Amino acid sequence: MALAAHNASQAAALSQTNRILSIDAMRGLIIIFMMLDHIRERFALHIPLLDPMDITQTSPALYFSRYLAHLCAPMFVFLTGLSAWLYAHPANKAVRSPTGFLAKRGLFLIFLELTAVYLVWAGSISTIFLQVIWAIGLCMLALSVLSKLNYWLIGVLGFTIVVGHNLLSPVHFTPDEWGYNLWTLLHDRGYLTDTGPVTIRVSYPVLPWIGVILVGYFAGPLYAHARSPENRRKLLLASGLGCYVLLALLRGFNLYGESLPWHPQPTLVLTVMAFFNFTKYPPSLDFLLVTIGTGLLLLRLFESIENPFTRALRVFGSAPMFIYLLHLYVILLIYSIFYLIFGANQGDRFGVDSYYFIWAFAIILPIVLYKPTKCFAHYKHREKHTKPWLTYF
């Protein structure tokens, strides 16, 4: 009865706000994990972290903290594709093209990466890092074109990229070769320019992420208006568990999907760390299986539970770009205050070695930012029809 009542209330809320509450909750959880990782980057940058993580040099606290953040980029990109399908197929309305919608928002995200996001992390103006917001923007531009293809062809292309791009790992170009810049954008991290007053480094090669956004678009019918919640939950469960089973087979026998093989370690914790130590830049197939598989199961879970925590997550998830930018600048402000009070204790930076501080900060920050995010979300949903720019946040 409680679940039926929750489904009814969720359907009523959806009819009023045109939002899917479980997706908002998923986005909200991603935002909180992202806060944790950005706090780590700001206050524990002096602790080296490689890709993949060196389990002999990385503490379990750092390893598993970082692992929570692994969920962020894959699910943000996946949900972007899924949301594009929902935009193209509004309930009880004619199908519409998502091309313009995606192109404008993709360009806006690239603009934000090069301005508002860059200014947060720039210790100087010497290097521009093209990171996750840039990658999502570029994926949206790609989907704006590819969405014109047949739906099933989009799915085949997406799964082919996600599953097959590991085969491209042996392909490399040196900076003096003609294909270097294109391959740096698509598959290998590197500098587009490494001389002159400003250098540009690609942190998120975009080809695998284009595969993820296409798969997300292909998954859009899971949330079609005519699909029953029971059927959707079954498909989410089957898909999530299917990702886990495929991961267990591929990774368990070191067959395919990750260039770094795993081997049993002296302790259980180290063995677990070795098994799940996947490449993120670019994301390996195993990385995408564990993150998207987990995300699908969480989406199912968020359809089945109703409590103050999930309601708070929905607030963050209903204004994702607002809270993304807000938390970056709040973390920067707090770091600057600590730096002014305590000075540089890690080279030319202020830093902490205790993960108790990182986790405590990551618990307090969402609480502090909840009220302003809720106020903005209410304003956005109230005024978005008269102020279309609000929908970009």
CSV table of C-alpha atoms in Angstrom, one decimal:
chain,number,residue,atom,x,y,z
A,1,MET,CA,0.0,0.0,0.0
A,2,ALA,CA,2.8,2.4,0.9
A,3,LEU,CA,4.5,1.8,-2.4
A,4,ALA,CA,1.3,2.2,-4.3
A,5,ALA,CA,0.7,5.5,-2.5
A,6,HIS,CA,4.2,6.6,-3.4
A,7,ASN,CA,3.8,5.8,-7.0
A,8,ALA,CA,0.5,7.7,-7.1
A,9,SER,CA,2.1,10.7,-5.4
A,10,GLN,CA,5.0,10.5,-7.9
A,11,ALA,CA,2.6,10.4,-10.8
A,12,ALA,CA,0.7,13.4,-9.5
A,13,ALA,CA,3.9,15.3,-9.0
A,14,LEU,CA,5.1,14.4,-12.5
A,15,SER,CA,1.8,15.6,-14.0
A,16,GLN,CA,2.2,19.0,-12.2
A,17,THR,CA,5.9,19.6,-12.8
A,18,ASN,CA,6.7,17.5,-15.8
A,19,ARG,CA,9.7,16.1,-13.9
A,20,ILE,CA,10.5,12.4,-13.1
A,21,LEU,CA,11.3,12.4,-9.4
A,22,SER,CA,13.5,9.3,-9.4
A,23,ILE,CA,15.8,10.9,-12.1
A,24,ASP,CA,16.0,14.1,-10.0
A,25,ALA,CA,17.0,12.0,-7.0
A,26,MET,CA,19.6,10.2,-9.0
A,27,ARG,CA,21.0,13.6,-10.1
A,28,GLY,CA,21.0,14.8,-6.6
A,29,LEU,CA,23.0,11.9,-5.3
A,30,ILE,CA,25.5,12.5,-8.1
A,31,ILE,CA,25.8,16.1,-7.0
A,32,ILE,CA,26.6,15.1,-3.4
A,33,PHE,CA,29.2,12.6,-4.6
A,34,MET,CA,30.6,15.3,-6.8
A,35,MET,CA,30.9,17.6,-3.8
A,36,LEU,CA,32.9,15.0,-2.0
A,37,ASP,CA,35.3,14.7,-4.9
A,38,HIS,CA,35.7,18.5,-5.4
A,39,ILE,CA,36.4,18.9,-1.7
A,40,ARG,CA,39.1,16.3,-2.0
A,41,GLU,CA,40.5,18.0,-5.0
A,42,ARG,CA,40.6,21.4,-3.2
A,43,PHE,CA,41.9,20.3,0.2
A,44,ALA,CA,43.8,17.1,-0.6
A,45,LEU,CA,45.4,17.9,-4.0
A,46,HIS,CA,48.8,17.3,-2.5
A,47,ILE,CA,48.0,13.6,-2.2
A,48,PRO,CA,48.8,12.0,-5.5
A,49,LEU,CA,46.1,10.2,-7.4
A,50,LEU,CA,46.8,8.4,-10.6
A,51,ASP,CA,44.5,6.8,-13.2
A,52,PRO,CA,44.1,4.0,-12.6
A,53,MET,CA,44.7,4.3,-8.9
A,54,ASP,CA,47.9,2.8,-7.6
A,55,ILE,CA,46.6,0.6,-4.8
A,56,THR,CA,50.0,0.3,-3.3
A,57,GLN,CA,50.2,4.1,-2.8
A,58,THR,CA,46.5,4.9,-2.4
A,59,SER,CA,44.8,4.5,1.0
A,60,PRO,CA,41.5,2.7,1.2
A,61,ALA,CA,39.8,6.0,2.4
A,62,LEU,CA,41.1,7.9,-0.7
A,63,TYR,CA,40.3,4.9,-3.0
A,64,PHE,CA,36.7,4.5,-1.9
A,65,SER,CA,36.0,8.2,-1.7
A,66,ARG,CA,37.2,8.6,-5.2
A,67,TYR,CA,35.1,5.6,-6.3
A,68,LEU,CA,31.9,7.2,-5.2
A,69,ALA,CA,32.7,10.1,-7.5
A,70,HIS,CA,33.2,7.6,-10.4
A,71,LEU,CA,29.4,7.4,-10.6
A,72,CYS,CA,29.1,11.1,-11.5
A,73,ALA,CA,30.3,11.5,-15.1
A,74,PRO,CA,28.8,8.3,-16.5
A,75,MET,CA,25.3,8.8,-15.0
A,76,PHE,CA,25.3,12.5,-15.8
A,77,VAL,CA,26.0,11.8,-19.5
A,78,PHE,CA,23.6,8.8,-19.5
A,79,LEU,CA,20.8,10.8,-18.0
A,80,THR,CA,21.5,13.7,-20.4
A,81,GLY,CA,20.8,11.3,-23.3
A,82,LEU,CA,17.8,9.9,-21.6
A,83,SER,CA,16.4,13.4,-20.9
A,84,ALA,CA,17.0,14.3,-24.6
A,85,TRP,CA,14.7,11.4,-25.6
A,86,LEU,CA,12.1,12.6,-23.1
A,87,TYR,CA,12.3,16.1,-24.6
A,88,ALA,CA,11.8,14.6,-28.1
A,89,HIS,CA,8.8,12.5,-26.9
A,90,PRO,CA,6.7,14.6,-24.6
A,91,ALA,CA,3.7,12.9,-23.0
A,92,ASN,CA,0.5,13.3,-25.0
A,93,LYS,CA,2.2,15.5,-27.6
A,94,ALA,CA,3.6,15.1,-31.0
A,95,VAL,CA,7.2,14.0,-31.4
A,96,ARG,CA,9.7,16.9,-31.8
A,97,SER,CA,13.3,17.2,-32.8
A,98,PRO,CA,15.8,17.6,-30.0
A,99,THR,CA,18.4,19.0,-32.3
A,100,GLY,CA,18.0,22.7,-31.4
A,101,PHE,CA,17.5,21.9,-27.7
A,102,LEU,CA,20.7,19.9,-27.5
A,103,ALA,CA,22.8,22.2,-29.6
A,104,LYS,CA,22.0,25.3,-27.6
A,105,ARG,CA,22.6,23.6,-24.3
A,106,GLY,CA,25.8,21.9,-25.5
A,107,LEU,CA,27.3,25.2,-26.6
A,108,PHE,CA,26.2,26.8,-23.3
A,109,LEU,CA,28.0,24.0,-21.3
A,110,ILE,CA,31.2,24.5,-23.3
A,111,PHE,CA,31.0,28.2,-22.7
A,112,LEU,CA,30.6,27.6,-18.9
A,113,GLU,CA,33.6,25.2,-18.9
A,114,LEU,CA,35.8,27.9,-20.5
A,115,THR,CA,34.5,30.7,-18.2
A,116,ALA,CA,32.8,30.0,-14.9
A,117,VAL,CA,34.1,26.5,-14.2
A,118,TYR,CA,37.7,27.4,-15.4
A,119,LEU,CA,37.9,30.4,-13.1
A,120,VAL,CA,37.2,28.2,-10.1
A,121,TRP,CA,40.2,25.9,-10.7
A,122,ALA,CA,42.6,28.3,-12.4
A,123,GLY,CA,45.6,28.9,-10.2
A,124,SER,CA,46.9,30.9,-13.1
A,125,ILE,CA,45.8,31.4,-16.7
A,126,SER,CA,48.5,29.2,-18.1
A,127,THR,CA,46.4,26.1,-18.7
A,128,ILE,CA,42.8,25.5,-19.8
A,129,PHE,CA,41.6,22.1,-18.8
A,130,LEU,CA,38.7,20.7,-20.9
A,131,GLN,CA,36.9,18.6,-18.3
A,132,VAL,CA,33.5,17.0,-17.7
A,133,ILE,CA,31.2,20.0,-18.4
A,134,TRP,CA,33.0,20.5,-21.7
A,135,ALA,CA,32.7,16.8,-22.5
A,136,ILE,CA,29.0,16.8,-21.7
A,137,GLY,CA,28.5,19.8,-24.0
A,138,LEU,CA,30.4,18.2,-26.8
A,139,CYS,CA,28.3,15.0,-26.4
A,140,MET,CA,25.1,17.1,-26.6
A,141,LEU,CA,26.4,18.6,-29.8
A,142,ALA,CA,27.1,15.1,-31.2
A,143,LEU,CA,23.7,13.8,-30.1
A,144,SER,CA,22.0,16.9,-31.7
A,145,VAL,CA,23.2,15.6,-35.0
A,146,LEU,CA,23.0,11.8,-34.4
A,147,SER,CA,19.4,12.0,-33.0
A,148,LYS,CA,18.3,12.4,-36.6
A,149,LEU,CA,19.3,8.7,-37.2
A,150,ASN,CA,16.9,5.8,-36.8
A,151,TYR,CA,16.3,5.0,-33.1
A,152,TRP,CA,17.7,1.5,-33.4
A,153,LEU,CA,20.7,2.7,-35.3
A,154,ILE,CA,21.4,5.1,-32.4
A,155,GLY,CA,21.3,2.2,-30.0
A,156,VAL,CA,23.6,0.1,-32.1
A,157,LEU,CA,26.1,2.9,-32.6
A,158,GLY,CA,26.1,3.8,-28.9
A,159,PHE,CA,26.6,0.2,-27.7
A,160,THR,CA,29.3,-0.4,-30.3
A,161,ILE,CA,31.3,2.7,-29.1
A,162,VAL,CA,30.8,1.7,-25.4
A,163,VAL,CA,31.8,-1.9,-25.9
A,164,GLY,CA,34.3,-1.6,-28.7
A,165,HIS,CA,36.4,1.5,-27.9
A,166,ASN,CA,38.8,-0.4,-25.7
A,167,LEU,CA,40.0,-2.0,-28.9
A,168,LEU,CA,41.4,1.4,-29.8
A,169,SER,CA,43.7,1.6,-26.8
A,170,PRO,CA,46.8,0.6,-28.7
A,171,VAL,CA,46.3,3.5,-31.1
A,172,HIS,CA,48.4,6.5,-30.2
A,173,PHE,CA,49.8,9.6,-32.0
A,174,THR,CA,52.7,11.7,-31.2
A,175,PRO,CA,52.3,15.5,-31.1
A,176,ASP,CA,54.1,15.9,-34.4
A,177,GLU,CA,51.7,13.5,-36.3
A,178,TRP,CA,48.7,14.8,-38.2
A,179,GLY,CA,46.1,12.8,-36.3
A,180,TYR,CA,47.3,13.9,-32.8
A,181,ASN,CA,44.8,16.7,-32.1
A,182,LEU,CA,41.8,14.7,-33.3
A,183,TRP,CA,42.8,11.6,-31.3
A,184,THR,CA,43.5,13.8,-28.2
A,185,LEU,CA,39.9,15.1,-28.4
A,186,LEU,CA,38.5,11.6,-29.0
A,187,HIS,CA,40.5,9.1,-27.1
A,188,ASP,CA,43.8,10.0,-25.5
A,189,ARG,CA,44.3,12.7,-22.8
A,190,GLY,CA,46.9,15.2,-23.8
A,191,TYR,CA,47.7,18.8,-24.7
A,192,LEU,CA,46.1,20.4,-27.8
A,193,THR,CA,48.6,23.2,-27.3
A,194,ASP,CA,51.6,23.1,-25.0
A,195,THR,CA,53.4,26.3,-26.0
A,196,GLY,CA,52.6,29.9,-25.8
A,197,PRO,CA,51.0,32.0,-23.0
A,198,VAL,CA,48.0,29.6,-22.7
A,199,THR,CA,48.0,25.9,-23.1
A,200,ILE,CA,45.0,23.6,-23.5
A,201,ARG,CA,44.7,20.1,-22.1
A,202,VAL,CA,42.0,17.6,-22.8
A,203,SER,CA,41.1,15.8,-19.5
A,204,TYR,CA,38.0,14.1,-20.9
A,205,PRO,CA,38.5,12.5,-24.3
A,206,VAL,CA,35.0,12.4,-25.7
A,207,LEU,CA,34.5,9.4,-27.9
A,208,PRO,CA,33.4,6.9,-25.2
A,209,TRP,CA,31.1,9.6,-23.6
A,210,ILE,CA,29.4,10.0,-27.0
A,211,GLY,CA,28.7,6.3,-26.8
A,212,VAL,CA,27.2,6.7,-23.3
A,213,ILE,CA,24.9,9.6,-24.3
A,214,LEU,CA,23.7,7.6,-27.3
A,215,VAL,CA,23.0,4.6,-25.0
A,216,GLY,CA,21.1,7.0,-22.6
A,217,TYR,CA,19.0,8.2,-25.5
A,218,PHE,CA,18.3,4.6,-26.5
A,219,ALA,CA,17.2,4.0,-22.9
A,220,GLY,CA,14.7,6.9,-23.0
A,221,PRO,CA,11.6,4.7,-23.6
A,222,LEU,CA,12.1,3.2,-20.2
A,223,TYR,CA,10.4,6.4,-19.0
A,224,ALA,CA,7.8,6.7,-21.8
A,225,HIS,CA,4.5,7.9,-20.5
A,226,ALA,CA,2.7,4.7,-21.5
A,227,ARG,CA,5.2,2.3,-19.7
A,228,SER,CA,4.0,1.0,-16.4
A,229,PRO,CA,6.3,1.6,-13.3
A,230,GLU,CA,6.3,-2.2,-12.6
A,231,ASN,CA,7.7,-2.9,-16.1
A,232,ARG,CA,10.2,-0.1,-15.8
A,233,ARG,CA,11.5,-1.4,-12.5
A,234,LYS,CA,11.9,-4.9,-13.9
A,235,LEU,CA,13.9,-3.6,-16.8
A,236,LEU,CA,16.1,-1.4,-14.6
A,237,LEU,CA,16.8,-4.3,-12.3
A,238,ALA,CA,17.5,-6.7,-15.2
A,239,SER,CA,19.8,-4.2,-17.0
A,240,GLY,CA,21.7,-3.2,-13.8
A,241,LEU,CA,22.3,-6.9,-12.8
A,242,GLY,CA,23.2,-7.7,-16.4
A,243,CYS,CA,25.9,-5.1,-16.3
A,244,TYR,CA,27.2,-6.7,-13.1
A,245,VAL,CA,27.2,-10.2,-14.6
A,246,LEU,CA,29.0,-9.1,-17.7
A,247,LEU,CA,31.5,-7.2,-15.5
A,248,ALA,CA,32.1,-10.3,-13.4
A,249,LEU,CA,32.8,-12.4,-16.5
A,250,LEU,CA,35.0,-9.9,-18.3
A,251,ARG,CA,36.9,-8.7,-15.2
A,252,GLY,CA,37.0,-11.9,-13.3
A,253,PHE,CA,38.9,-13.7,-16.0
A,254,ASN,CA,40.8,-10.6,-17.3
A,255,LEU,CA,39.1,-11.1,-20.7
A,256,TYR,CA,38.4,-7.7,-22.0
A,257,GLY,CA,37.2,-4.2,-21.0
A,258,GLU,CA,40.2,-3.0,-19.0
A,259,SER,CA,43.8,-2.6,-19.9
A,260,LEU,CA,45.0,-3.1,-16.3
A,261,PRO,CA,44.7,-6.7,-15.2
A,262,TRP,CA,43.9,-7.6,-11.6
A,263,HIS,CA,45.5,-10.2,-9.4
A,264,PRO,CA,44.7,-11.4,-5.9
A,265,GLN,CA,46.4,-9.2,-3.2
A,266,PRO,CA,47.7,-10.0,0.3
A,267,THR,CA,44.5,-8.7,2.0
A,268,LEU,CA,40.8,-8.8,1.1
A,269,VAL,CA,40.6,-5.0,1.0
A,270,LEU,CA,43.5,-4.7,-1.5
A,271,THR,CA,42.0,-7.5,-3.6
A,272,VAL,CA,38.7,-5.7,-3.8
A,273,MET,CA,40.6,-2.5,-4.7
A,274,ALA,CA,42.6,-4.3,-7.4
A,275,PHE,CA,39.5,-5.9,-8.9
A,276,PHE,CA,37.6,-2.6,-9.2
A,277,ASN,CA,40.6,-0.5,-10.2
A,278,PHE,CA,39.4,0.7,-13.6
A,279,THR,CA,40.5,3.4,-16.1
A,280,LYS,CA,38.4,6.6,-16.3
A,281,TYR,CA,40.3,8.7,-18.8
A,282,PRO,CA,39.0,7.5,-21.2
A,283,PRO,CA,36.4,5.3,-19.4
A,284,SER,CA,37.0,1.6,-20.0
A,285,LEU,CA,34.1,-0.8,-20.6
A,286,ASP,CA,34.5,-2.2,-17.1
A,287,PHE,CA,34.4,1.3,-15.7
A,288,LEU,CA,31.1,2.0,-17.5
A,289,LEU,CA,29.6,-1.4,-16.6
A,290,VAL,CA,30.1,-0.9,-12.9
A,291,THR,CA,29.0,2.8,-12.8
A,292,ILE,CA,26.0,2.6,-15.2
A,293,GLY,CA,25.0,-0.7,-13.8
A,294,THR,CA,25.0,0.8,-10.3
A,295,GLY,CA,23.1,3.9,-11.6
A,296,LEU,CA,20.4,1.7,-13.1
A,297,LEU,CA,19.8,-0.1,-9.8
A,298,LEU,CA,19.7,3.2,-7.9
A,299,LEU,CA,17.2,4.6,-10.3
A,300,ARG,CA,15.0,1.6,-9.6
A,301,LEU,CA,15.6,2.1,-5.8
A,302,PHE,CA,14.6,5.7,-6.0
A,303,GLU,CA,11.2,4.7,-7.5
A,304,SER,CA,10.5,2.6,-4.4
A,305,ILE,CA,11.5,4.7,-1.5
A,306,GLU,CA,10.2,8.0,-0.1
A,307,ASN,CA,11.9,9.7,2.8
A,308,PRO,CA,13.4,13.2,3.7
A,309,PHE,CA,16.7,12.2,2.2
A,310,THR,CA,15.3,11.3,-1.2
A,311,ARG,CA,13.2,14.5,-1.1
A,312,ALA,CA,16.3,16.5,-0.5
A,313,LEU,CA,18.1,14.7,-3.3
A,314,ARG,CA,15.3,15.7,-5.7
A,315,VAL,CA,15.8,19.4,-4.8
A,316,PHE,CA,19.5,19.2,-5.8
A,317,GLY,CA,18.6,17.2,-8.9
A,318,SER,CA,16.0,19.6,-10.1
A,319,ALA,CA,18.5,22.5,-10.4
A,320,PRO,CA,21.7,20.6,-11.2
A,321,MET,CA,23.7,23.3,-13.0
A,322,PHE,CA,22.9,25.9,-10.3
A,323,ILE,CA,24.1,23.7,-7.5
A,324,TYR,CA,27.1,22.6,-9.5
A,325,LEU,CA,28.4,26.1,-10.0
A,326,LEU,CA,27.3,27.2,-6.5
A,327,HIS,CA,29.2,24.4,-4.7
A,328,LEU,CA,32.4,25.0,-6.7
A,329,TYR,CA,32.5,28.7,-5.7
A,330,VAL,CA,31.5,28.0,-2.0
A,331,ILE,CA,34.3,25.4,-1.8
A,332,LEU,CA,36.7,27.9,-3.3
A,333,LEU,CA,35.6,30.6,-0.8
A,334,ILE,CA,36.1,28.3,2.2
A,335,TYR,CA,39.4,27.1,0.9
A,336,SER,CA,40.5,30.8,0.6
A,337,ILE,CA,39.5,31.5,4.2
A,338,PHE,CA,41.5,28.5,5.4
A,339,TYR,CA,44.5,29.6,3.4
A,340,LEU,CA,44.3,33.1,4.8
A,341,ILE,CA,44.1,31.9,8.3
A,342,PHE,CA,46.5,29.0,8.3
A,343,GLY,CA,48.7,29.7,5.3
A,344,ALA,CA,50.4,27.2,2.9
A,345,ASN,CA,51.2,24.0,4.7
A,346,GLN,CA,51.5,21.7,1.6
A,347,GLY,CA,54.1,23.4,-0.7
A,348,ASP,CA,52.3,26.6,-2.0
A,349,ARG,CA,48.8,25.3,-1.0
A,350,PHE,CA,46.8,24.7,2.1
A,351,GLY,CA,45.8,21.0,2.5
A,352,VAL,CA,44.7,18.4,5.0
A,353,ASP,CA,45.8,14.8,5.3
A,354,SER,CA,42.8,13.5,7.3
A,355,TYR,CA,39.9,12.1,5.4
A,356,TYR,CA,37.7,12.8,8.5
A,357,PHE,CA,37.8,16.5,7.5
A,358,ILE,CA,36.9,15.7,3.8
A,359,TRP,CA,34.0,13.5,4.8
A,360,ALA,CA,32.8,15.9,7.5
A,361,PHE,CA,32.9,18.8,5.1
A,362,ALA,CA,31.1,16.7,2.5
A,363,ILE,CA,28.2,16.1,5.0
A,364,ILE,CA,27.9,19.7,6.1
A,365,LEU,CA,28.1,21.3,2.6
A,366,PRO,CA,24.9,19.9,1.2
A,367,ILE,CA,23.1,20.9,4.3
A,368,VAL,CA,24.3,24.4,4.0
A,369,LEU,CA,23.5,24.6,0.3
A,370,TYR,CA,20.1,22.9,0.5
A,371,LYS,CA,18.0,26.1,1.3
A,372,PRO,CA,19.4,28.3,-1.5
A,373,THR,CA,19.1,25.5,-4.0
A,374,LYS,CA,15.5,24.9,-3.0
A,375,CYS,CA,14.7,28.6,-3.4
A,376,PHE,CA,16.3,28.7,-6.8
A,377,ALA,CA,14.5,25.4,-7.9
A,378,HIS,CA,11.1,26.9,-6.9
A,379,TYR,CA,11.9,30.1,-8.7
A,380,LYS,CA,13.1,28.2,-11.8
A,381,HIS,CA,10.0,26.0,-12.0
A,382,ARG,CA,7.7,29.0,-11.4
A,383,GLU,CA,9.3,31.4,-13.9
A,384,LYS,CA,10.8,29.1,-16.6
A,385,HIS,CA,7.9,29.7,-19.0
A,386,THR,CA,8.5,33.5,-18.9
A,387,LYS,CA,12.3,33.3,-18.4
A,388,PRO,CA,13.5,30.4,-20.7
A,389,TRP,CA,17.2,30.9,-19.7
A,390,LEU,CA,16.3,29.4,-16.3
A,391,THR,CA,15.9,26.0,-18.0
A,392,TYR,CA,19.7,25.9,-18.6
A,393,PHE,CA,20.2,25.6,-14.8
